[in-house]
Amino acid sequence: GTEAGGHGCRSAIGSGTLSLASRLVSIVRSNEKWKDIPVLAAGGIVDGRGLAAALALGCDGAVLGTRLWASSEARGRADCKQRLADADVGPDQISRNEIFDFLQNSVSSNPWPKPYDSSGMIRNEIIDKWDGKIHEAKVELDKSESQILQDFKWASKGDAEG
């Protein structure tokens, strides 16, 4: 669902997790060939209440991604995982947006493909300034002394080349 953190389908063309899960359960269970395929809800499931909602809709389980990413078993930069673990935010501070993937794609040899070029992220100054303004960001990047890429490197606390 579009509530997922990390990379995913843009909100404008995706569906919320619970409405998508409900629809998929109906489709899978009504087809004799597919009825034994497990349906897992994913996106914004962070605790037992989300799992209970998925099970109530007929899902066989749920996938927790970002919630478990900060664990020592998961791959990722330790400083980023620590910032996630230390974050004191609720759902209203999370935004699915294209700006960080747009900036990352502008310097990466492995860009995220459309329409999966959006990320669920904690709101910050870059999101507040550039969310929904990809055209303006493209114009800004074309300037010889563009500040936006420097802001992105600072906000991501690392080299944007990765």
PDB file of C-alpha atoms in Angstrom:
ATOM      1  CA  GLY A   1       0.000   0.000   0.000  1.00  0.00           C
ATOM      2  CA  THR A   2       0.939   3.612  -0.372  1.00  0.00           C
ATOM      3  CA  GLU A   3       1.564   3.950   3.361  1.00  0.00           C
ATOM      4  CA  ALA A   4       4.793   2.009   2.918  1.00  0.00           C
ATOM      5  CA  GLY A   5       8.110   3.557   3.825  1.00  0.00           C
ATOM      6  CA  GLY A   6      11.079   3.119   1.572  1.00  0.00           C
ATOM      7  CA  HIS A   7      10.467   3.019  -2.159  1.00  0.00           C
ATOM      8  CA  GLY A   8       7.089   2.329  -3.642  1.00  0.00           C
ATOM      9  CA  CYS A   9       4.435   3.313  -6.090  1.00  0.00           C
ATOM     10  CA  ARG A  10       3.433   6.959  -6.158  1.00  0.00           C
ATOM     11  CA  SER A  11       0.391   7.787  -4.029  1.00  0.00           C
ATOM     12  CA  ALA A  12      -1.531   9.218  -6.985  1.00  0.00           C
ATOM     13  CA  ILE A  13      -1.582   5.843  -8.742  1.00  0.00           C
ATOM     14  CA  GLY A  14      -1.480   3.484  -5.781  1.00  0.00           C
ATOM     15  CA  SER A  15      -3.928   2.313  -3.163  1.00  0.00           C
ATOM     16  CA  GLY A  16      -3.950   2.411   0.601  1.00  0.00           C
ATOM     17  CA  THR A  17      -2.814  -0.799   2.246  1.00  0.00           C
ATOM     18  CA  LEU A  18      -6.097  -1.940   3.756  1.00  0.00           C
ATOM     19  CA  SER A  19      -8.266  -1.189   0.713  1.00  0.00           C
ATOM     20  CA  LEU A  20      -5.696  -2.879  -1.550  1.00  0.00           C
ATOM     21  CA  ALA A  21      -5.423  -5.902   0.762  1.00  0.00           C
ATOM     22  CA  SER A  22      -9.201  -6.296   0.905  1.00  0.00           C
ATOM     23  CA  ARG A  23      -9.460  -6.144  -2.893  1.00  0.00           C
ATOM     24  CA  LEU A  24      -6.605  -8.618  -3.410  1.00  0.00           C
ATOM     25  CA  VAL A  25      -8.053 -11.105  -0.926  1.00  0.00           C
ATOM     26  CA  SER A  26     -11.353 -11.032  -2.830  1.00  0.00           C
ATOM     27  CA  ILE A  27      -9.631 -11.506  -6.188  1.00  0.00           C
ATOM     28  CA  VAL A  28      -7.342 -14.312  -5.039  1.00  0.00           C
ATOM     29  CA  ARG A  29      -9.963 -16.231  -3.056  1.00  0.00           C
ATOM     30  CA  SER A  30     -12.517 -16.071  -5.880  1.00  0.00           C
ATOM     31  CA  ASN A  31     -10.189 -17.695  -8.415  1.00  0.00           C
ATOM     32  CA  GLU A  32      -9.920 -21.481  -8.105  1.00  0.00           C
ATOM     33  CA  LYS A  33      -6.342 -21.474  -9.486  1.00  0.00           C
ATOM     34  CA  TRP A  34      -5.133 -18.815  -7.019  1.00  0.00           C
ATOM     35  CA  LYS A  35      -7.146 -19.553  -3.873  1.00  0.00           C
ATOM     36  CA  ASP A  36      -4.191 -21.177  -2.073  1.00  0.00           C
ATOM     37  CA  ILE A  37      -1.796 -18.277  -2.737  1.00  0.00           C
ATOM     38  CA  PRO A  38      -1.049 -16.429   0.511  1.00  0.00           C
ATOM     39  CA  VAL A  39      -2.016 -12.749   0.588  1.00  0.00           C
ATOM     40  CA  LEU A  40       0.179 -10.519   2.745  1.00  0.00           C
ATOM     41  CA  ALA A  41      -0.585  -6.895   3.583  1.00  0.00           C
ATOM     42  CA  ALA A  42       2.385  -4.519   3.357  1.00  0.00           C
ATOM     43  CA  GLY A  43       2.699  -0.794   3.858  1.00  0.00           C
ATOM     44  CA  GLY A  44       2.257   1.036   7.124  1.00  0.00           C
ATOM     45  CA  ILE A  45       1.852  -2.145   9.185  1.00  0.00           C
ATOM     46  CA  VAL A  46       3.885  -1.340  12.294  1.00  0.00           C
ATOM     47  CA  ASP A  47       2.318  -3.269  15.165  1.00  0.00           C
ATOM     48  CA  GLY A  48      -0.197  -5.913  16.228  1.00  0.00           C
ATOM     49  CA  ARG A  49      -3.157  -3.656  15.484  1.00  0.00           C
ATOM     50  CA  GLY A  50      -2.127  -3.380  11.825  1.00  0.00           C
ATOM     51  CA  LEU A  51      -1.608  -7.144  11.680  1.00  0.00           C
ATOM     52  CA  ALA A  52      -5.051  -7.689  13.265  1.00  0.00           C
ATOM     53  CA  ALA A  53      -6.635  -5.395  10.646  1.00  0.00           C
ATOM     54  CA  ALA A  54      -4.927  -7.325   7.831  1.00  0.00           C
ATOM     55  CA  LEU A  55      -6.069 -10.663   9.271  1.00  0.00           C
ATOM     56  CA  ALA A  56      -9.629  -9.333   9.718  1.00  0.00           C
ATOM     57  CA  LEU A  57      -9.669  -8.520   5.994  1.00  0.00           C
ATOM     58  CA  GLY A  58      -8.716 -12.106   5.163  1.00  0.00           C
ATOM     59  CA  CYS A  59      -4.973 -11.687   4.655  1.00  0.00           C
ATOM     60  CA  ASP A  60      -2.749 -14.566   5.685  1.00  0.00           C
ATOM     61  CA  GLY A  61      -0.249 -12.235   7.347  1.00  0.00           C
ATOM     62  CA  ALA A  62       1.598  -8.963   6.995  1.00  0.00           C
ATOM     63  CA  VAL A  63       5.041  -7.729   5.988  1.00  0.00           C
ATOM     64  CA  LEU A  64       6.811  -5.212   8.180  1.00  0.00           C
ATOM     65  CA  GLY A  65       9.592  -3.446   6.288  1.00  0.00           C
ATOM     66  CA  THR A  66      10.679  -0.084   7.650  1.00  0.00           C
ATOM     67  CA  ARG A  67       9.633  -1.105  11.155  1.00  0.00           C
ATOM     68  CA  LEU A  68      12.298  -3.849  11.125  1.00  0.00           C
ATOM     69  CA  TRP A  69      14.910  -2.048   9.010  1.00  0.00           C
ATOM     70  CA  ALA A  70      16.558  -0.508  12.071  1.00  0.00           C
ATOM     71  CA  SER A  71      17.330  -3.972  13.503  1.00  0.00           C
ATOM     72  CA  SER A  72      20.920  -5.204  13.620  1.00  0.00           C
ATOM     73  CA  GLU A  73      20.024  -8.055  11.262  1.00  0.00           C
ATOM     74  CA  ALA A  74      18.959  -5.713   8.436  1.00  0.00           C
ATOM     75  CA  ARG A  75      21.377  -4.295   5.889  1.00  0.00           C
ATOM     76  CA  GLY A  76      21.838  -0.540   5.911  1.00  0.00           C
ATOM     77  CA  ARG A  77      24.012   2.228   7.246  1.00  0.00           C
ATOM     78  CA  ALA A  78      24.184   2.125  11.038  1.00  0.00           C
ATOM     79  CA  ASP A  79      23.839   5.917  11.392  1.00  0.00           C
ATOM     80  CA  CYS A  80      20.668   5.964   9.269  1.00  0.00           C
ATOM     81  CA  LYS A  81      19.183   3.033  11.168  1.00  0.00           C
ATOM     82  CA  GLN A  82      19.944   4.779  14.461  1.00  0.00           C
ATOM     83  CA  ARG A  83      18.243   7.987  13.289  1.00  0.00           C
ATOM     84  CA  LEU A  84      15.165   5.953  12.385  1.00  0.00           C
ATOM     85  CA  ALA A  85      15.147   4.216  15.766  1.00  0.00           C
ATOM     86  CA  ASP A  86      15.564   7.550  17.580  1.00  0.00           C
ATOM     87  CA  ALA A  87      12.846   9.336  15.593  1.00  0.00           C
ATOM     88  CA  ASP A  88       9.848  10.411  17.639  1.00  0.00           C
ATOM     89  CA  VAL A  89       7.308  10.809  14.871  1.00  0.00           C
ATOM     90  CA  GLY A  90       3.797   9.755  14.113  1.00  0.00           C
ATOM     91  CA  PRO A  91       2.011   9.070  10.848  1.00  0.00           C
ATOM     92  CA  ASP A  92       1.324  12.766  10.230  1.00  0.00           C
ATOM     93  CA  GLN A  93       5.056  13.455   9.944  1.00  0.00           C
ATOM     94  CA  ILE A  94       5.540  10.870   7.191  1.00  0.00           C
ATOM     95  CA  SER A  95       5.206  11.885   3.555  1.00  0.00           C
ATOM     96  CA  ARG A  96       5.291   9.777   0.383  1.00  0.00           C
ATOM     97  CA  ASN A  97       7.014  12.026  -2.113  1.00  0.00           C
ATOM     98  CA  GLU A  98       9.178  11.965  -5.218  1.00  0.00           C
ATOM     99  CA  ILE A  99      11.732  14.655  -4.402  1.00  0.00           C
ATOM    100  CA  PHE A 100      14.394  12.515  -2.692  1.00  0.00           C
ATOM    101  CA  ASP A 101      14.327   9.846  -5.399  1.00  0.00           C
ATOM    102  CA  PHE A 102      14.370  12.589  -8.047  1.00  0.00           C
ATOM    103  CA  LEU A 103      17.515  14.054  -6.471  1.00  0.00           C
ATOM    104  CA  GLN A 104      19.095  10.625  -5.969  1.00  0.00           C
ATOM    105  CA  ASN A 105      18.290   9.701  -9.570  1.00  0.00           C
ATOM    106  CA  SER A 106      19.958  12.899 -10.795  1.00  0.00           C
ATOM    107  CA  VAL A 107      23.344  11.643  -9.539  1.00  0.00           C
ATOM    108  CA  SER A 108      22.914   7.861  -9.562  1.00  0.00           C
ATOM    109  CA  SER A 109      23.825   5.391 -12.271  1.00  0.00           C
ATOM    110  CA  ASN A 110      21.000   3.149 -10.930  1.00  0.00           C
ATOM    111  CA  PRO A 111      17.875   5.323 -10.907  1.00  0.00           C
ATOM    112  CA  TRP A 112      14.582   4.185  -9.424  1.00  0.00           C
ATOM    113  CA  PRO A 113      12.171   3.442 -12.295  1.00  0.00           C
ATOM    114  CA  LYS A 114       8.819   5.168 -12.699  1.00  0.00           C
ATOM    115  CA  PRO A 115       6.303   4.798 -11.100  1.00  0.00           C
ATOM    116  CA  TYR A 116       8.272   3.357  -8.143  1.00  0.00           C
ATOM    117  CA  ASP A 117      10.311   6.521  -7.713  1.00  0.00           C
ATOM    118  CA  SER A 118       8.795   7.807  -4.503  1.00  0.00           C
ATOM    119  CA  SER A 119       9.745   7.253  -0.882  1.00  0.00           C
ATOM    120  CA  GLY A 120       7.915   7.378   2.411  1.00  0.00           C
ATOM    121  CA  MET A 121      10.026   9.680   4.547  1.00  0.00           C
ATOM    122  CA  ILE A 122       9.959  11.761   7.698  1.00  0.00           C
ATOM    123  CA  ARG A 123       9.023  15.312   6.673  1.00  0.00           C
ATOM    124  CA  ASN A 124      11.956  17.707   6.593  1.00  0.00           C
ATOM    125  CA  GLU A 125      12.922  21.059   5.065  1.00  0.00           C
ATOM    126  CA  ILE A 126      13.605  19.633   1.602  1.00  0.00           C
ATOM    127  CA  ILE A 127      10.243  17.884   1.457  1.00  0.00           C
ATOM    128  CA  ASP A 128       8.457  20.973   2.737  1.00  0.00           C
ATOM    129  CA  LYS A 129      10.130  23.142   0.088  1.00  0.00           C
ATOM    130  CA  TRP A 130      10.107  20.814  -2.965  1.00  0.00           C
ATOM    131  CA  ASP A 131       7.327  18.221  -2.573  1.00  0.00           C
ATOM    132  CA  GLY A 132       5.089  18.387  -5.636  1.00  0.00           C
ATOM    133  CA  LYS A 133       7.514  20.736  -7.399  1.00  0.00           C
ATOM    134  CA  ILE A 134       9.596  18.334  -9.493  1.00  0.00           C
ATOM    135  CA  HIS A 135       9.547  20.674 -12.520  1.00  0.00           C
ATOM    136  CA  GLU A 136      10.887  23.541 -10.400  1.00  0.00           C
ATOM    137  CA  ALA A 137      13.520  21.211  -8.915  1.00  0.00           C
ATOM    138  CA  LYS A 138      14.670  20.274 -12.446  1.00  0.00           C
ATOM    139  CA  VAL A 139      15.078  23.966 -13.264  1.00  0.00           C
ATOM    140  CA  GLU A 140      17.021  24.492 -10.023  1.00  0.00           C
ATOM    141  CA  LEU A 141      19.333  21.545 -10.753  1.00  0.00           C
ATOM    142  CA  ASP A 142      20.195  23.044 -14.136  1.00  0.00           C
ATOM    143  CA  LYS A 143      21.600  26.167 -12.474  1.00  0.00           C
ATOM    144  CA  SER A 144      25.380  26.198 -12.187  1.00  0.00           C
ATOM    145  CA  GLU A 145      25.325  27.088  -8.476  1.00  0.00           C
ATOM    146  CA  SER A 146      22.359  24.954  -7.464  1.00  0.00           C
ATOM    147  CA  GLN A 147      21.851  24.624  -3.716  1.00  0.00           C
ATOM    148  CA  ILE A 148      19.263  21.844  -3.898  1.00  0.00           C
ATOM    149  CA  LEU A 149      21.758  18.992  -4.430  1.00  0.00           C
ATOM    150  CA  GLN A 150      23.945  20.237  -1.575  1.00  0.00           C
ATOM    151  CA  ASP A 151      20.849  20.378   0.660  1.00  0.00           C
ATOM    152  CA  PHE A 152      19.985  16.822  -0.407  1.00  0.00           C
ATOM    153  CA  LYS A 153      23.480  15.526   0.418  1.00  0.00           C
ATOM    154  CA  TRP A 154      23.290  17.219   3.817  1.00  0.00           C
ATOM    155  CA  ALA A 155      19.776  15.914   4.527  1.00  0.00           C
ATOM    156  CA  SER A 156      20.703  12.367   3.547  1.00  0.00           C
ATOM    157  CA  LYS A 157      23.902  12.717   5.645  1.00  0.00           C
ATOM    158  CA  GLY A 158      25.972  10.977   3.088  1.00  0.00           C
ATOM    159  CA  ASP A 159      27.269  10.971  -0.400  1.00  0.00           C
ATOM    160  CA  ALA A 160      24.423  11.140  -2.906  1.00  0.00           C
ATOM    161  CA  GLU A 161      26.464   9.100  -5.375  1.00  0.00           C
ATOM    162  CA  GLY A 162      25.251   5.744  -3.973  1.00  0.00           C
TER     163      GLY A 162
END
